[in-house]
Amino acid sequence: MKKSIEVTVNGKSQSVEVDTRMVLADMLRENLRLTGTHIGCGTGSCGACTVMLDGRTVKSCSVLAADADGRSVQTVEGLSTSAVSLHPVQEAMVENQGLQCGYCTPGMVLSAVELLNKNPDPTEDEIRHGIAGNLCRCTGYHFVVTSIQAAAKSMKEGA
Amino acid sequence: MKHIGRAQTSLTNRQLAAGKGVFVSDIQRHDMTHMAVVRSPHASARIVSIDSAAAEAIPGVVKVVTGQEIKANMNPIFEAYDTEAMGAKGVVSYALCPERVRYVGEAVAAVVAEDKYTARKAADLVAVEYETTPIVSNTKAALEPGSPLVEPDWGDNILITRDFVKGDPDKAFADAEMTSSDEVYQHRYTGAALEPRAYMAEYDPYTEQLTYWASTQNPHPVRVFLAETLGIEESSIRVIQPHVGGGFGLKTPTFQEEPLVAYLARSLERPVKFVSERTEDLLVGGHAREMRLSYDVAFTKDGRITGFRAKVVADVGAPSALCGWGMSFVCAYSIPGCYKIENANVKLFSVVTNKCPWNAYRGYGKETASYLMDRVLDDVAAKTGRDRAEVRLKNFIPPDEFPYTQVSGANLDSGNYPGTLKRVLEMIDYEGFPARQEEARREGRYIGLGIGQELTPEGCSMPRSTLLGGYDGATVRVNPSGQVTVLTGITSPGNGNETAIAQIAADSLGVPFDQIKVIQGDTDICPYGLGNYSSRSVIMGGSAVQIAAKDIRDKMLKVAAKMLEVSADEVEVEEGQFSAKGAPARYVLFKDVASTVYRDCHGVAALEVEPGLESTRYFQHGNVYHQPETQGRFSAYPSWPNQSMAMIIEIDPETGHFDILKYCAVHDSGTVVNPLLAEANLHGGFLQGVGGAAHEHLVYDDDCQLLTTTFMDYTCPTAMEVPFFEVEHQETLSPFTPLGTKGVGESGVAGALSGLCSAIENALPHLDLRFTDLPLSPNAVWNAIHEAEEKRT
Amino acid sequence: MISQEFDFEAPSALPEALALLARHGDDATLLSGGMSLMPMTTLGLVQPGMIISLNHIAELDYVREDGNELRIGALTRHADVAADPLIGAHAALLAEAASLIGDVQVRNRGTIGGSIAHADPAANYLPAMLALGARLRLQSEAGERSVEAKDFVKGIMTTAIETGEMLTEIAIPKLAAGTGCSYQRLVRVEGNFAIVIAAAITEPGRKAARVGLGNVAPGPVLVDVSGHLGNGLDDAALAAIGDAAFDAAAEAASDLAGDANYRREMARVFARRAVQSATDAADAG
Ligand SMILES: Cc1cc2nc3c(=O)[nH]c(=O)nc-3n(C[C@H](O)[C@H](O)[C@H](O)COP(=O)(O)OP(=O)(O)OC[C@H]3O[C@@H](n4cnc5c(N)ncnc54)[C@H](O)[C@@H]3O)c2cc1C
Ligand code: FES
Ligand code: FES
């Protein structure tokens, strides 16, 4: 069954025709070609598909696209304006080797952004809690955590 | 050397952090179709009939294909190993099973449709009638006389056996002061890269070219395998590896879906895409590890090992074209690891069952060898009442005895095992630990320290294997403006080896790092090479780059010398400048020399050199012996990195739950080209080691049905399960590589296996625990604690 | 990927949703946060003919005070339950239960109503609901009724909710000042469902205490341990509390996370710990 929805993606309002079976991640990836949102499990367990829905992180593999009608979505693509000016969390990941294969990274970045929005000065434990919904198979999380610590610092200094 | 040894972040970070990486599933092509696979629900069955009418009737279905069509039109899947050369049994298997299935999930049919939903829905409607046949569910059953056979033609369920002997083990046991024996078990788990497998093929009937995008580690071997399996020319296939979301060995070829997608794209003349779901990847994406190892050890009262016997019985699942079963061989081949044991016997039985075939997984059997030896050494320490570290130090191969020939004939290139162990013990304050433990006890807390010793041979080269070879190629190309393009046969599945390659190229040529561009993963562009596995990228690929770069540099030195009016041996080059030795003010720029070569070939400076600045060279590793008859030994691994790790855990004896408080490691992989990325790689290894030791488990029931098919059940460790890691490097150079490098990629996955066992044992000394079964789930740990407590009272 | 087609409705008001539910009966499946329904549909474990999303019904998302009770709308997300000041002040046990669910993203999307309606034996809320004495409001087009939390779960993932009914509100009696509570759970890895849960409440002055146990039976189990409080929580009292939990967990099942015996033993440990820490919390004020 097809359904037409109105959704704001990265600040831009769009009308998209979706199949009701389609999850938000697929709509972003396939209809809107925003392929930075990745699918690692499809069942809500890995966080690779994390996006912001109305300002909060959710796993977009487990949200129906049709249910995003009237909502606002932010993806990793919406965080940076150009290749040379990424979001401070992304810059920190780049500088501190907070990634390897990069498959988990967009989701990880969004979780970190959410964390730092709520808690600009998190402890190591709070950071680990904040990204517990994002599996990474490459990094062992060490440099992810140090990247987020660095981002917190730079965001505070920038603010 | 300015760049080799420098901590440099990965060149791909920015693109990937921005979410602008391109993975196979991201690629869309005009007129693209989607493939879904019909999989066997049975572990062992004959296919009686397949009715695809209902599936074909669904609008949007383009084609339903079954095993019979595949068998009529394709060759069996080409095997990664030359099984004959290995003395192993081979298997005839197809992209879709024509007659029988041998594990749950094996592909029997596929549907191609206009969209992925329709493909999946139709695939579920393909009605396959099966007649189930008896199941071989474990190695014990498989080895019983009269057991059903996974491969009826084989006559038994044994894929390969080996019997390595050194010295006189029987005599050593007869003369032994003390002996002990035990059995240890390593459970089945896997790498579970976050990006599931994905392949896409597109065929152009006008040029007769097949373009093939794969989430693979090995583009060139994939091309060979596709050509052989499809029966078409290699030159008509271009394999492209876009970004890969982790491989860890599991993305080495050839899975059933790989040639299947290629076949369908050719026959339909439309692009066909397959993206595996997580459940499919857990079911059929390659398993690893499941081995039972028994041992007898003879030793002196002070803990010196005098004799050793080990038997490795591996459950490699159903045989396939994949190279996974080789892990059982390499496990046996690597025993007894770091230890000098004059009299030893290692037996291997690689057994097939009706479970998912193994595929290569980080560690490749060496981790299980290390796990076994750690358990043995801890056993000897316990029996002799000696310290764990002391017993290890007593039995290590001494640093001055390298190269050292191990029991299997393996030739260990170099190493300083006491060095890494002693250092890691300092890092974790081994001496001071008992006092800390005592103090914690007074607060009602139980902490324990565990140690693990890894030996991780790298750079695998197996006889006549299309996949596993001891060489690789690189092209170094300097353009007229002086920038450098490096093309390699090795690939990066996301571990940043392109960055190390650029560092090596920058130093070898004498140009700034940012002048180097590295291109990988395209068989139409890159020189032939075997891709990424066995941590070979820097050893093989880096060495090939270095040789090719030297060609160019030598040529440019000649031209620069003419330009500087000195002799070539009086010129040196660094960071983009050729200068006269001792007179740095007299220099020409690298780019001006390049320009001269290209633009002034008949001029004075360049007249005597061949035009062009491009060289393709191959590096072949030494220390590999494939002709035991004439070379006296079989040796498949040129380099043998090692690592010592130590961890401190806190255990809750009432629940069996533990936390890792501290994790230290000292790694030795010879020259470290990029300490940052080496460390990053090790961190990932530690995580997978901890995951394997405690959390990740592929569980089958007695009917060989996999019970852990989602990430809810196959529990990967999160950021909460691991601490920060503390890593140091020791550099014992390999004598067999130009730079002394050894390979980093697989280190880290082994140490935690026994390390965690010994840490928990150490935390509760009064209980005299001994763990020999993995994983150490809270339930399993609690059972052991509970049993020991019962025994005490 | 979900391959089976289904109809989809996203009403913006409760009466509309109830009407749809009445019209479509068993064909309709309610969707709240989707944190259970979506994975199950993706895996093909459920195949809804029609999905009615409740996510656009703002009137179901609230927490308010009503005399001696707190009323929580079914669509309230776990993260909001965890952070809500009223819940923190008057039903801290519930806030704790919510804060320990899954991970940030799951808490941002999953709802209290969806979780309770789903009635997974390992899920967080129900043991707390039992200990808190919650009442669940079930509405249909025809009317409404109220069910005590203790009567709600009928079997594994089956509840008192009838066809055409929807859980719309959870009512919780406010805890009196001086009440102690503690929520304890054992997990394999962070973000995973619990192996065992113990949610304890001790009433002011230790007049009474009870523990809601999770994942030791098809539904949550309430154990009244008031009789073991005595004068102080000495070792004997704690052992008796543990024994009571162990006995109450007789129906524990085995699964990949733990076998039945382990579950029962963990019920013992966690009940003891929960009561101990609830009394400590009460003592600390
Ligand atoms: C990775 C992960 C980890 C998790 N970990 C935990 C955990 O540790 N503890 C825990 O408790 N839970 C956990 N969950 C489950 C999570 O809490 C779910 O949010 C919850 O169980 C279901 O709530 P929902 O709002 O998402 O409901 P949905 O998934 O939308 O619905 C669940 C079921 O309830 C029905 N339903 C929904 N709303 C209503 C209603 N108002 N009336 C009647 N029926 C309704 C639906 O039809 C469906 O059958 C986890 C989930 C994930 C993905
Ligand atoms: S893809 Fe959505 S959580 Fe894994
Ligand atoms: S960087 Fe590969 S999964 Fe995280």
JSON list of N, CA and C in Angstrom, two decimals, chain B residues 11 474-488 498 501-519 545-546 548-550 552-553 556 573 575-576 578 590-591 594 598 613-615:
[
{"chain": "B", "resi": 11, "resn": "LEU", "atom": "N", "xyz": [43.13, 8.15, 6.27]},
{"chain": "B", "resi": 11, "resn": "LEU", "atom": "CA", "xyz": [42.77, 9.05, 5.16]},
{"chain": "B", "resi": 11, "resn": "LEU", "atom": "C", "xyz": [41.28, 9.05, 4.86]},
{"chain": "B", "resi": 474, "resn": "ALA", "atom": "N", "xyz": [52.03, -3.75, -6.39]},
{"chain": "B", "resi": 474, "resn": "ALA", "atom": "CA", "xyz": [51.73, -2.33, -6.25]},
{"chain": "B", "resi": 474, "resn": "ALA", "atom": "C", "xyz": [52.28, -1.57, -7.45]},
{"chain": "B", "resi": 475, "resn": "THR", "atom": "N", "xyz": [51.57, -0.54, -7.82]},
{"chain": "B", "resi": 475, "resn": "THR", "atom": "CA", "xyz": [52.07, 0.38, -8.84]},
{"chain": "B", "resi": 475, "resn": "THR", "atom": "C", "xyz": [52.29, 1.72, -8.17]},
{"chain": "B", "resi": 476, "resn": "VAL", "atom": "N", "xyz": [53.46, 2.30, -8.43]},
{"chain": "B", "resi": 476, "resn": "VAL", "atom": "CA", "xyz": [53.70, 3.66, -7.97]},
{"chain": "B", "resi": 476, "resn": "VAL", "atom": "C", "xyz": [53.86, 4.52, -9.21]},
{"chain": "B", "resi": 477, "resn": "ARG", "atom": "N", "xyz": [53.12, 5.58, -9.26]},
{"chain": "B", "resi": 477, "resn": "ARG", "atom": "CA", "xyz": [53.05, 6.42, -10.46]},
{"chain": "B", "resi": 477, "resn": "ARG", "atom": "C", "xyz": [53.23, 7.87, -10.03]},
{"chain": "B", "resi": 478, "resn": "VAL", "atom": "N", "xyz": [54.22, 8.52, -10.62]},
{"chain": "B", "resi": 478, "resn": "VAL", "atom": "CA", "xyz": [54.40, 9.95, -10.34]},
{"chain": "B", "resi": 478, "resn": "VAL", "atom": "C", "xyz": [53.94, 10.70, -11.57]},
{"chain": "B", "resi": 479, "resn": "ASN", "atom": "N", "xyz": [53.05, 11.64, -11.40]},
{"chain": "B", "resi": 479, "resn": "ASN", "atom": "CA", "xyz": [52.57, 12.36, -12.59]},
{"chain": "B", "resi": 479, "resn": "ASN", "atom": "C", "xyz": [53.45, 13.56, -12.87]},
{"chain": "B", "resi": 480, "resn": "PRO", "atom": "N", "xyz": [53.28, 14.18, -14.04]},
{"chain": "B", "resi": 480, "resn": "PRO", "atom": "CA", "xyz": [54.21, 15.25, -14.44]},
{"chain": "B", "resi": 480, "resn": "PRO", "atom": "C", "xyz": [54.26, 16.41, -13.46]},
{"chain": "B", "resi": 481, "resn": "SER", "atom": "N", "xyz": [53.23, 16.58, -12.65]},
{"chain": "B", "resi": 481, "resn": "SER", "atom": "CA", "xyz": [53.30, 17.67, -11.67]},
{"chain": "B", "resi": 481, "resn": "SER", "atom": "C", "xyz": [53.88, 17.22, -10.35]},
{"chain": "B", "resi": 482, "resn": "GLY", "atom": "N", "xyz": [54.29, 15.98, -10.29]},
{"chain": "B", "resi": 482, "resn": "GLY", "atom": "CA", "xyz": [55.00, 15.52, -9.10]},
{"chain": "B", "resi": 482, "resn": "GLY", "atom": "C", "xyz": [54.15, 14.90, -8.03]},
{"chain": "B", "resi": 483, "resn": "GLN", "atom": "N", "xyz": [52.83, 14.77, -8.26]},
{"chain": "B", "resi": 483, "resn": "GLN", "atom": "CA", "xyz": [52.04, 14.06, -7.26]},
{"chain": "B", "resi": 483, "resn": "GLN", "atom": "C", "xyz": [52.10, 12.57, -7.54]},
{"chain": "B", "resi": 484, "resn": "VAL", "atom": "N", "xyz": [51.79, 11.83, -6.50]},
{"chain": "B", "resi": 484, "resn": "VAL", "atom": "CA", "xyz": [52.00, 10.38, -6.57]},
{"chain": "B", "resi": 484, "resn": "VAL", "atom": "C", "xyz": [50.68, 9.63, -6.43]},
{"chain": "B", "resi": 485, "resn": "THR", "atom": "N", "xyz": [50.49, 8.67, -7.32]},
{"chain": "B", "resi": 485, "resn": "THR", "atom": "CA", "xyz": [49.36, 7.77, -7.17]},
{"chain": "B", "resi": 485, "resn": "THR", "atom": "C", "xyz": [49.91, 6.39, -6.89]},
{"chain": "B", "resi": 486, "resn": "VAL", "atom": "N", "xyz": [49.39, 5.77, -5.85]},
{"chain": "B", "resi": 486, "resn": "VAL", "atom": "CA", "xyz": [49.81, 4.41, -5.54]},
{"chain": "B", "resi": 486, "resn": "VAL", "atom": "C", "xyz": [48.59, 3.50, -5.72]},
{"chain": "B", "resi": 487, "resn": "LEU", "atom": "N", "xyz": [48.77, 2.45, -6.50]},
{"chain": "B", "resi": 487, "resn": "LEU", "atom": "CA", "xyz": [47.68, 1.49, -6.70]},
{"chain": "B", "resi": 487, "resn": "LEU", "atom": "C", "xyz": [48.14, 0.18, -6.10]},
{"chain": "B", "resi": 488, "resn": "THR", "atom": "N", "xyz": [47.28, -0.42, -5.32]},
{"chain": "B", "resi": 488, "resn": "THR", "atom": "CA", "xyz": [47.72, -1.64, -4.67]},
{"chain": "B", "resi": 488, "resn": "THR", "atom": "C", "xyz": [46.77, -2.80, -4.93]},
{"chain": "B", "resi": 498, "resn": "GLU", "atom": "N", "xyz": [45.35, 1.86, 3.82]},
{"chain": "B", "resi": 498, "resn": "GLU", "atom": "CA", "xyz": [45.75, 2.80, 2.77]},
{"chain": "B", "resi": 498, "resn": "GLU", "atom": "C", "xyz": [46.61, 3.92, 3.35]},
{"chain": "B", "resi": 501, "resn": "ILE", "atom": "N", "xyz": [50.07, 2.59, 3.78]},
{"chain": "B", "resi": 501, "resn": "ILE", "atom": "CA", "xyz": [50.65, 2.50, 2.44]},
{"chain": "B", "resi": 501, "resn": "ILE", "atom": "C", "xyz": [51.17, 3.87, 2.00]},
{"chain": "B", "resi": 502, "resn": "ALA", "atom": "N", "xyz": [50.37, 4.89, 2.24]},
{"chain": "B", "resi": 502, "resn": "ALA", "atom": "CA", "xyz": [50.78, 6.25, 1.86]},
{"chain": "B", "resi": 502, "resn": "ALA", "atom": "C", "xyz": [52.02, 6.68, 2.64]},
{"chain": "B", "resi": 503, "resn": "GLN", "atom": "N", "xyz": [52.08, 6.28, 3.90]},
{"chain": "B", "resi": 503, "resn": "GLN", "atom": "CA", "xyz": [53.26, 6.64, 4.71]},
{"chain": "B", "resi": 503, "resn": "GLN", "atom": "C", "xyz": [54.51, 5.98, 4.14]},
{"chain": "B", "resi": 504, "resn": "ILE", "atom": "N", "xyz": [54.36, 4.71, 3.79]},
{"chain": "B", "resi": 504, "resn": "ILE", "atom": "CA", "xyz": [55.52, 3.99, 3.23]},
{"chain": "B", "resi": 504, "resn": "ILE", "atom": "C", "xyz": [55.92, 4.62, 1.91]},
{"chain": "B", "resi": 505, "resn": "ALA", "atom": "N", "xyz": [54.95, 4.95, 1.07]},
{"chain": "B", "resi": 505, "resn": "ALA", "atom": "CA", "xyz": [55.25, 5.55, -0.22]},
{"chain": "B", "resi": 505, "resn": "ALA", "atom": "C", "xyz": [55.93, 6.91, -0.04]},
{"chain": "B", "resi": 506, "resn": "ALA", "atom": "N", "xyz": [55.43, 7.69, 0.91]},
{"chain": "B", "resi": 506, "resn": "ALA", "atom": "CA", "xyz": [56.00, 9.03, 1.13]},
{"chain": "B", "resi": 506, "resn": "ALA", "atom": "C", "xyz": [57.47, 8.94, 1.51]},
{"chain": "B", "resi": 507, "resn": "ASP", "atom": "N", "xyz": [57.76, 8.03, 2.42]},
{"chain": "B", "resi": 507, "resn": "ASP", "atom": "CA", "xyz": [59.16, 7.88, 2.84]},
{"chain": "B", "resi": 507, "resn": "ASP", "atom": "C", "xyz": [60.02, 7.28, 1.74]},
{"chain": "B", "resi": 508, "resn": "SER", "atom": "N", "xyz": [59.47, 6.31, 1.04]},
{"chain": "B", "resi": 508, "resn": "SER", "atom": "CA", "xyz": [60.28, 5.61, 0.04]},
{"chain": "B", "resi": 508, "resn": "SER", "atom": "C", "xyz": [60.62, 6.54, -1.12]},
{"chain": "B", "resi": 509, "resn": "LEU", "atom": "N", "xyz": [59.71, 7.45, -1.43]},
{"chain": "B", "resi": 509, "resn": "LEU", "atom": "CA", "xyz": [59.96, 8.37, -2.54]},
{"chain": "B", "resi": 509, "resn": "LEU", "atom": "C", "xyz": [60.63, 9.65, -2.07]},
{"chain": "B", "resi": 510, "resn": "GLY", "atom": "N", "xyz": [60.39, 10.00, -0.82]},
{"chain": "B", "resi": 510, "resn": "GLY", "atom": "CA", "xyz": [60.91, 11.27, -0.32]},
{"chain": "B", "resi": 510, "resn": "GLY", "atom": "C", "xyz": [60.00, 12.43, -0.67]},
{"chain": "B", "resi": 511, "resn": "VAL", "atom": "N", "xyz": [58.70, 12.20, -0.56]},
{"chain": "B", "resi": 511, "resn": "VAL", "atom": "CA", "xyz": [57.75, 13.29, -0.83]},
{"chain": "B", "resi": 511, "resn": "VAL", "atom": "C", "xyz": [56.86, 13.51, 0.39]},
{"chain": "B", "resi": 512, "resn": "PRO", "atom": "N", "xyz": [56.25, 14.67, 0.48]},
{"chain": "B", "resi": 512, "resn": "PRO", "atom": "CA", "xyz": [55.33, 14.90, 1.61]},
{"chain": "B", "resi": 512, "resn": "PRO", "atom": "C", "xyz": [54.15, 13.93, 1.54]},
{"chain": "B", "resi": 513, "resn": "PHE", "atom": "N", "xyz": [53.64, 13.59, 2.70]},
{"chain": "B", "resi": 513, "resn": "PHE", "atom": "CA", "xyz": [52.55, 12.62, 2.82]},
{"chain": "B", "resi": 513, "resn": "PHE", "atom": "C", "xyz": [51.33, 13.04, 2.00]},
{"chain": "B", "resi": 514, "resn": "ASP", "atom": "N", "xyz": [51.03, 14.34, 2.00]},
{"chain": "B", "resi": 514, "resn": "ASP", "atom": "CA", "xyz": [49.79, 14.76, 1.33]},
{"chain": "B", "resi": 514, "resn": "ASP", "atom": "C", "xyz": [49.91, 14.75, -0.19]},
{"chain": "B", "resi": 515, "resn": "GLN", "atom": "N", "xyz": [51.06, 14.39, -0.69]},
{"chain": "B", "resi": 515, "resn": "GLN", "atom": "CA", "xyz": [51.22, 14.28, -2.14]},
{"chain": "B", "resi": 515, "resn": "GLN", "atom": "C", "xyz": [50.85, 12.88, -2.64]},
{"chain": "B", "resi": 516, "resn": "ILE", "atom": "N", "xyz": [50.49, 11.98, -1.71]},
{"chain": "B", "resi": 516, "resn": "ILE", "atom": "CA", "xyz": [50.25, 10.59, -2.09]},
{"chain": "B", "resi": 516, "resn": "ILE", "atom": "C", "xyz": [48.75, 10.31, -2.13]},
{"chain": "B", "resi": 517, "resn": "LYS", "atom": "N", "xyz": [48.35, 9.70, -3.21]},
{"chain": "B", "resi": 517, "resn": "LYS", "atom": "CA", "xyz": [46.96, 9.27, -3.30]},
{"chain": "B", "resi": 517, "resn": "LYS", "atom": "C", "xyz": [46.98, 7.75, -3.48]},
{"chain": "B", "resi": 518, "resn": "VAL", "atom": "N", "xyz": [46.17, 7.06, -2.69]},
{"chain": "B", "resi": 518, "resn": "VAL", "atom": "CA", "xyz": [46.18, 5.60, -2.77]},
{"chain": "B", "resi": 518, "resn": "VAL", "atom": "C", "xyz": [44.87, 5.11, -3.36]},
{"chain": "B", "resi": 519, "resn": "ILE", "atom": "N", "xyz": [44.97, 4.24, -4.33]},
{"chain": "B", "resi": 519, "resn": "ILE", "atom": "CA", "xyz": [43.78, 3.67, -4.96]},
{"chain": "B", "resi": 519, "resn": "ILE", "atom": "C", "xyz": [43.80, 2.16, -4.77]},
{"chain": "B", "resi": 545, "resn": "VAL", "atom": "N", "xyz": [54.98, -1.71, -2.44]},
{"chain": "B", "resi": 545, "resn": "VAL", "atom": "CA", "xyz": [55.04, -0.26, -2.68]},
{"chain": "B", "resi": 545, "resn": "VAL", "atom": "C", "xyz": [56.47, 0.23, -2.52]},
{"chain": "B", "resi": 546, "resn": "GLN", "atom": "N", "xyz": [57.11, -0.29, -1.51]},
{"chain": "B", "resi": 546, "resn": "GLN", "atom": "CA", "xyz": [58.47, 0.17, -1.24]},
{"chain": "B", "resi": 546, "resn": "GLN", "atom": "C", "xyz": [59.42, -0.18, -2.41]},
{"chain": "B", "resi": 548, "resn": "ALA", "atom": "N", "xyz": [58.55, -0.76, -5.59]},
{"chain": "B", "resi": 548, "resn": "ALA", "atom": "CA", "xyz": [58.18, 0.02, -6.77]},
{"chain": "B", "resi": 548, "resn": "ALA", "atom": "C", "xyz": [58.64, 1.46, -6.62]},
{"chain": "B", "resi": 549, "resn": "ALA", "atom": "N", "xyz": [58.50, 1.99, -5.41]},
{"chain": "B", "resi": 549, "resn": "ALA", "atom": "CA", "xyz": [58.90, 3.37, -5.16]},
{"chain": "B", "resi": 549, "resn": "ALA", "atom": "C", "xyz": [60.40, 3.53, -5.34]},
{"chain": "B", "resi": 550, "resn": "LYS", "atom": "N", "xyz": [61.13, 2.48, -4.98]},
{"chain": "B", "resi": 550, "resn": "LYS", "atom": "CA", "xyz": [62.58, 2.57, -5.11]},
{"chain": "B", "resi": 550, "resn": "LYS", "atom": "C", "xyz": [62.98, 2.69, -6.58]},
{"chain": "B", "resi": 552, "resn": "ILE", "atom": "N", "xyz": [61.37, 4.17, -8.91]},
{"chain": "B", "resi": 552, "resn": "ILE", "atom": "CA", "xyz": [61.10, 5.54, -9.35]},
{"chain": "B", "resi": 552, "resn": "ILE", "atom": "C", "xyz": [62.12, 6.51, -8.75]},
{"chain": "B", "resi": 553, "resn": "ARG", "atom": "N", "xyz": [62.36, 6.27, -7.50]},
{"chain": "B", "resi": 553, "resn": "ARG", "atom": "CA", "xyz": [63.29, 7.17, -6.81]},
{"chain": "B", "resi": 553, "resn": "ARG", "atom": "C", "xyz": [64.69, 7.09, -7.42]},
{"chain": "B", "resi": 556, "resn": "MET", "atom": "N", "xyz": [64.68, 8.98, -10.60]},
{"chain": "B", "resi": 556, "resn": "MET", "atom": "CA", "xyz": [64.61, 10.43, -10.38]},
{"chain": "B", "resi": 556, "resn": "MET", "atom": "C", "xyz": [65.92, 10.96, -9.79]},
{"chain": "B", "resi": 573, "resn": "VAL", "atom": "N", "xyz": [67.00, 12.66, -1.22]},
{"chain": "B", "resi": 573, "resn": "VAL", "atom": "CA", "xyz": [65.68, 13.25, -1.41]},
{"chain": "B", "resi": 573, "resn": "VAL", "atom": "C", "xyz": [64.88, 13.12, -0.14]},
{"chain": "B", "resi": 575, "resn": "GLU", "atom": "N", "xyz": [61.06, 14.86, 1.60]},
{"chain": "B", "resi": 575, "resn": "GLU", "atom": "CA", "xyz": [59.94, 15.79, 1.61]},
{"chain": "B", "resi": 575, "resn": "GLU", "atom": "C", "xyz": [59.86, 16.67, 0.36]},
{"chain": "B", "resi": 576, "resn": "GLY", "atom": "N", "xyz": [60.10, 16.06, -0.79]},
{"chain": "B", "resi": 576, "resn": "GLY", "atom": "CA", "xyz": [59.85, 16.78, -2.03]},
{"chain": "B", "resi": 576, "resn": "GLY", "atom": "C", "xyz": [61.01, 17.58, -2.56]},
{"chain": "B", "resi": 578, "resn": "PHE", "atom": "N", "xyz": [65.16, 17.18, -3.89]},
{"chain": "B", "resi": 578, "resn": "PHE", "atom": "CA", "xyz": [66.42, 16.47, -4.12]},
{"chain": "B", "resi": 578, "resn": "PHE", "atom": "C", "xyz": [67.52, 17.46, -3.82]},
{"chain": "B", "resi": 590, "resn": "PHE", "atom": "N", "xyz": [61.20, 18.03, -6.20]},
{"chain": "B", "resi": 590, "resn": "PHE", "atom": "CA", "xyz": [60.72, 16.74, -6.70]},
{"chain": "B", "resi": 590, "resn": "PHE", "atom": "C", "xyz": [59.84, 16.96, -7.93]},
{"chain": "B", "resi": 591, "resn": "LYS", "atom": "N", "xyz": [58.97, 17.96, -7.87]},
{"chain": "B", "resi": 591, "resn": "LYS", "atom": "CA", "xyz": [58.04, 18.16, -8.98]},
{"chain": "B", "resi": 591, "resn": "LYS", "atom": "C", "xyz": [58.77, 18.65, -10.23]},
{"chain": "B", "resi": 594, "resn": "ALA", "atom": "N", "xyz": [60.23, 15.54, -11.78]},
{"chain": "B", "resi": 594, "resn": "ALA", "atom": "CA", "xyz": [59.16, 14.80, -12.47]},
{"chain": "B", "resi": 594, "resn": "ALA", "atom": "C", "xyz": [58.83, 15.48, -13.80]},
{"chain": "B", "resi": 598, "resn": "TYR", "atom": "N", "xyz": [59.09, 14.04, -17.78]},
{"chain": "B", "resi": 598, "resn": "TYR", "atom": "CA", "xyz": [57.96, 13.95, -18.73]},
{"chain": "B", "resi": 598, "resn": "TYR", "atom": "C", "xyz": [58.07, 14.95, -19.88]},
{"chain": "B", "resi": 613, "resn": "LEU", "atom": "N", "xyz": [57.33, 7.79, -15.27]},
{"chain": "B", "resi": 613, "resn": "LEU", "atom": "CA", "xyz": [57.68, 7.51, -13.87]},
{"chain": "B", "resi": 613, "resn": "LEU", "atom": "C", "xyz": [56.62, 6.59, -13.29]},
{"chain": "B", "resi": 614, "resn": "GLU", "atom": "N", "xyz": [56.71, 5.36, -13.66]},
{"chain": "B", "resi": 614, "resn": "GLU", "atom": "CA", "xyz": [55.71, 4.41, -13.19]},
{"chain": "B", "resi": 614, "resn": "GLU", "atom": "C", "xyz": [56.37, 3.05, -13.04]},
{"chain": "B", "resi": 615, "resn": "SER", "atom": "N", "xyz": [56.06, 2.40, -11.95]},
{"chain": "B", "resi": 615, "resn": "SER", "atom": "CA", "xyz": [56.63, 1.06, -11.76]},
{"chain": "B", "resi": 615, "resn": "SER", "atom": "C", "xyz": [55.62, 0.16, -11.06]}
]
